[in-house]
């Protein structure tokens, strides 16, 4: 299994780190076979799989169940699990319990949490407990209502400075990597240059140490949501819909099952 020391080395060697979200055993198995470096059981599962409007609906129970499924699908993959909304804002003991549950019951290799201000002590405590922590800055979806929507962060010089300072703080607190979501390319590249730990970008240009995409965006599974930065590698929605439509037609037309498909 790859680990945090490999990711640090990849950054030093300028070998881009590959990450994709995964929420279940089948996609984890495929991601592992495709040679992905690590998967993220993102709280985006609340939207992509459970159909909620935002990530605020992800619960600890939900995240543990999906993380465990991913682990069952790919026993040797480095798995990062998101800490759900507010679970790291209720004090150190609660946060360490949730992180521990994601590691122990879910089989995660690391946890990810958003932001830094106001929960520096929590990050330090989780890292101090022996759990690798990935930070997440820029567009932090759990704060979508405070940010006023899903929009690029760090355009003004004050905002850019704040994100830069937060990235340095996360490194100081012991994070092994940081996701930079929807920040201007130059800012992401400057942060990446300034830090020793790797940055993983999403919608933040090519100057980061690696890239992460939401699996459903990459596979084109949601026709109503096509972020500009997410390259679509498959027309998944249409492909699956057409396969199911063929199945429906075959059953209705008595073409399925065929003689050789009848087992008993
Ligand atoms: O939950 C998620 O999928 C994420 C990625 C967008 C980085 O946090």
XYZ file of C-alpha atoms in Angstrom, residues 18-263:
246
model
C -3.609 10.820 -8.784
C -6.735 10.749 -6.657
C -10.401 10.126 -7.376
C -13.437 9.780 -5.159
C -14.857 6.340 -4.516
C -17.813 5.391 -2.370
C -18.249 1.663 -2.853
C -16.456 -1.631 -3.365
C -16.857 -1.893 -7.147
C -15.468 1.555 -7.978
C -12.610 1.115 -5.477
C -11.639 -2.145 -7.138
C -11.674 -0.537 -10.583
C -9.727 2.525 -9.357
C -7.069 0.264 -7.837
C -6.779 -1.733 -11.043
C -6.482 1.497 -13.044
C -3.396 2.389 -11.004
C -4.779 5.333 -9.013
C -2.505 6.439 -6.135
C -5.254 6.990 -3.557
C -9.018 7.320 -3.295
C -11.109 9.783 -1.375
C -14.340 8.701 0.270
C -15.594 12.259 -0.025
C -18.592 13.623 1.799
C -19.715 14.382 -1.775
C -21.243 10.902 -1.373
C -24.197 12.702 0.209
C -24.816 14.353 -3.181
C -23.575 11.829 -5.754
C -24.988 8.678 -4.153
C -27.644 9.803 -1.668
C -29.090 12.608 -3.804
C -28.852 15.431 -1.252
C -28.377 19.064 -2.312
C -25.070 19.502 -0.460
C -22.403 17.702 1.565
C -23.819 18.886 4.893
C -26.040 15.813 4.943
C -23.158 13.332 5.208
C -23.164 11.656 8.632
C -20.478 9.710 10.446
C -22.498 6.514 10.015
C -22.776 7.146 6.265
C -19.051 7.901 5.910
C -18.001 4.833 7.913
C -20.266 2.541 5.849
C -18.965 3.874 2.513
C -15.352 3.837 3.687
C -15.708 0.204 4.796
C -17.192 -0.711 1.399
C -14.262 0.966 -0.385
C -11.804 -0.869 1.847
C -13.524 -4.204 1.084
C -13.214 -3.450 -2.636
C -9.537 -2.472 -2.515
C -7.606 -3.864 0.425
C -4.286 -2.316 -0.623
C -5.393 1.176 -1.620
C -4.594 4.319 0.393
C -8.072 5.509 1.417
C -8.785 9.015 2.699
C -12.167 9.483 4.415
C -13.878 12.840 4.866
C -14.859 13.936 8.354
C -18.497 15.043 8.120
C -19.844 18.554 8.699
C -19.347 19.836 12.271
C -17.755 16.630 13.587
C -14.441 18.447 14.087
C -16.048 21.544 15.618
C -17.403 19.897 18.767
C -14.175 19.541 20.652
C -11.159 17.322 20.542
C -12.669 14.178 22.094
C -15.573 14.023 19.631
C -13.334 14.671 16.622
C -10.783 12.035 17.665
C -13.649 9.551 18.183
C -15.011 10.202 14.662
C -11.552 10.009 13.085
C -10.899 6.796 15.027
C -14.181 5.286 13.840
C -13.331 6.088 10.199
C -9.957 4.383 10.650
C -11.034 1.404 12.792
C -14.517 0.536 11.522
C -14.116 2.053 8.053
C -10.548 0.955 7.413
C -9.434 4.415 6.268
C -5.736 5.194 5.925
C -6.227 8.909 6.673
C -8.954 11.494 7.263
C -9.653 14.806 5.544
C -11.242 17.891 7.049
C -11.993 21.378 5.774
C -10.500 24.700 6.887
C -8.235 25.376 9.831
C -9.306 28.439 11.793
C -10.939 27.540 15.099
C -10.018 23.863 14.997
C -6.221 23.994 15.036
C -6.229 22.104 18.359
C -8.391 19.351 16.846
C -6.071 18.873 13.868
C -3.087 18.714 16.198
C -4.840 16.165 18.409
C -5.848 13.884 15.512
C -2.347 14.021 14.029
C -0.933 13.489 17.535
C -3.121 10.378 17.848
C -1.298 8.815 14.914
C -3.946 9.498 12.270
C -2.737 11.134 9.032
C -4.746 14.268 8.242
C -5.324 15.811 4.817
C -6.399 19.471 4.830
C -8.858 21.098 2.413
C -8.785 24.822 1.557
C -10.287 27.219 -0.985
C -13.819 26.236 -1.870
C -14.754 24.205 1.192
C -18.189 22.758 0.339
C -19.263 22.307 3.972
C -19.217 26.141 4.208
C -21.172 26.647 0.977
C -23.850 28.760 2.669
C -21.267 31.028 4.256
C -19.312 31.309 0.991
C -22.484 32.300 -0.874
C -22.343 29.388 -3.314
C -19.866 27.178 -5.123
C -17.462 29.832 -6.384
C -13.741 30.337 -6.895
C -11.960 31.407 -3.701
C -8.832 33.549 -3.341
C -9.352 36.014 -6.175
C -8.662 39.115 -4.073
C -5.193 39.629 -2.612
C -6.594 39.497 0.957
C -8.368 36.212 0.311
C -5.320 34.783 -1.447
C -3.113 35.761 1.519
C -5.579 34.155 3.933
C -5.583 30.860 2.004
C -1.784 30.973 1.746
C -1.489 31.502 5.524
C -3.983 28.715 6.184
C -1.983 26.329 4.001
C 1.158 27.120 5.985
C -0.792 26.611 9.226
C -2.026 23.184 8.079
C 1.527 22.148 7.255
C 2.718 23.382 10.661
C -0.044 21.419 12.385
C 1.180 18.207 10.763
C -1.126 17.631 7.770
C 0.479 15.337 5.198
C -1.257 16.941 2.186
C -3.802 19.628 1.328
C -6.649 19.656 -1.195
C -6.897 23.048 -2.921
C -10.369 23.385 -4.409
C -11.255 26.108 -6.904
C -8.480 28.588 -6.210
C -6.727 30.547 -8.977
C -3.983 28.560 -10.717
C -1.225 30.981 -9.706
C -2.181 30.896 -6.031
C -2.312 27.083 -6.061
C 1.123 26.953 -7.705
C 2.600 29.445 -5.209
C 1.246 27.466 -2.245
C 2.612 24.256 -3.763
C 6.058 25.824 -4.190
C 6.060 27.231 -0.656
C 5.100 24.011 1.129
C 7.060 20.795 1.591
C 3.849 18.709 1.734
C 1.938 17.888 -1.469
C -1.118 19.764 -2.680
C -3.931 18.020 -4.540
C -5.873 20.319 -6.825
C -9.464 20.307 -8.041
C -10.387 23.178 -10.316
C -7.099 24.857 -9.353
C -4.987 24.399 -12.490
C -1.921 22.323 -13.223
C 0.578 23.713 -10.692
C -0.381 21.436 -7.780
C 1.351 18.187 -6.776
C -1.618 16.119 -7.900
C -5.230 16.133 -9.034
C -8.488 14.833 -7.600
C -11.809 14.506 -9.390
C -15.227 13.375 -8.258
C -15.789 9.963 -9.877
C -19.303 10.850 -11.029
C -17.997 13.955 -12.855
C -15.136 12.006 -14.452
C -17.540 9.302 -15.652
C -20.212 11.785 -16.769
C -22.878 10.247 -14.543
C -24.788 13.456 -13.792
C -26.135 15.265 -16.878
C -27.280 18.216 -14.716
C -23.859 18.927 -13.231
C -20.855 19.379 -15.487
C -18.212 21.554 -13.821
C -15.935 23.212 -16.395
C -12.771 21.963 -14.705
C -13.860 18.303 -14.612
C -12.821 16.452 -17.755
C -15.426 13.856 -18.690
C -13.759 10.552 -19.633
C -16.992 8.689 -20.310
C -20.562 9.468 -21.296
C -21.564 7.369 -18.308
C -25.138 8.570 -17.954
C -26.029 7.924 -21.596
C -24.032 4.673 -21.746
C -25.759 3.199 -18.683
C -29.193 4.514 -19.694
C -28.812 2.938 -23.162
C -27.690 -0.387 -21.695
C -30.703 -0.447 -19.375
C -33.012 0.547 -22.226
C -31.626 -2.351 -24.298
C -32.288 -4.719 -21.398
C -35.868 -3.426 -21.095
C -36.399 -3.907 -24.837
C -34.868 -7.396 -24.780
C -37.085 -8.589 -21.925
C -40.199 -7.060 -23.480
C -39.291 -8.502 -26.875
C -38.584 -11.957 -25.383
C -34.924 -11.773 -26.538
C -33.681 -12.165 -22.959
C -33.010 -14.696 -21.635
C -31.740 -16.597 -24.685
C -31.575 -20.381 -24.597
C -27.882 -20.432 -23.466
C -28.665 -17.973 -20.678
C -31.177 -20.266 -18.982
C -29.421 -21.944 -16.052
